[in-house]
XYZ file of C-alpha atoms in Angstrom:
63
model
C -11.078 7.632 -5.713
C -10.651 11.291 -4.475
C -8.450 13.013 -2.075
C -10.497 11.870 0.838
C -9.849 8.226 -0.169
C -6.254 8.921 -0.645
C -6.311 10.457 2.855
C -7.683 7.455 4.328
C -5.134 5.214 2.813
C -2.335 7.437 4.068
C -3.980 7.528 7.516
C -4.287 3.662 7.648
C -0.482 3.222 6.486
C 0.476 5.705 9.279
C -1.455 3.886 11.871
C -0.226 0.554 10.986
C 3.326 1.608 10.837
C 3.188 3.325 14.237
C 2.127 -0.006 15.640
C 4.856 -1.905 13.920
C 2.622 -3.087 11.024
C 2.550 -2.495 7.362
C -0.074 -2.082 4.756
C 0.080 -3.695 1.190
C -2.138 -2.691 -1.582
C -2.977 -5.753 -3.694
C -3.535 -5.225 -7.386
C -4.830 -1.651 -7.372
C -6.814 -0.723 -10.465
C -4.901 1.111 -13.129
C -6.708 4.411 -12.130
C -5.469 4.021 -8.590
C -1.944 3.201 -9.681
C -1.902 6.448 -11.782
C -3.251 8.464 -8.885
C -0.391 7.033 -6.730
C 2.233 7.994 -9.306
C 0.826 11.356 -9.883
C 0.742 12.105 -6.164
C 4.130 10.374 -5.530
C 2.494 8.071 -2.938
C 3.665 5.027 -4.863
C 7.045 5.730 -3.032
C 5.639 4.986 0.394
C 3.149 2.214 -0.465
C 4.021 -1.388 -1.013
C 2.002 -2.619 -4.150
C 1.572 -6.357 -4.735
C 0.365 -8.046 -7.787
C -1.261 -10.841 -5.927
C -1.931 -12.355 -2.524
C 1.081 -14.474 -2.383
C 3.447 -11.659 -2.936
C 1.706 -9.565 -0.315
C 1.833 -12.427 2.182
C 5.526 -12.957 1.532
C 6.247 -9.325 1.861
C 4.451 -9.065 5.171
C 6.111 -12.311 6.462
C 9.466 -10.857 5.679
C 8.702 -7.533 7.130
C 8.045 -9.033 10.558
C 11.668 -10.060 10.884
């Protein structure tokens, strides 16, 4: 992933949150995790290890 890909993720997150939604990254690769850490974007993205955790997080974020 390059800066364009990271820009797409940030853009999607912004659009979702502006509409009251949320974006969860499910089990990103080690490469993507490192990029998120280096760019400090790991502080704004929710990262889930599996679908169940992501679903639970999204369910709880609604209320």
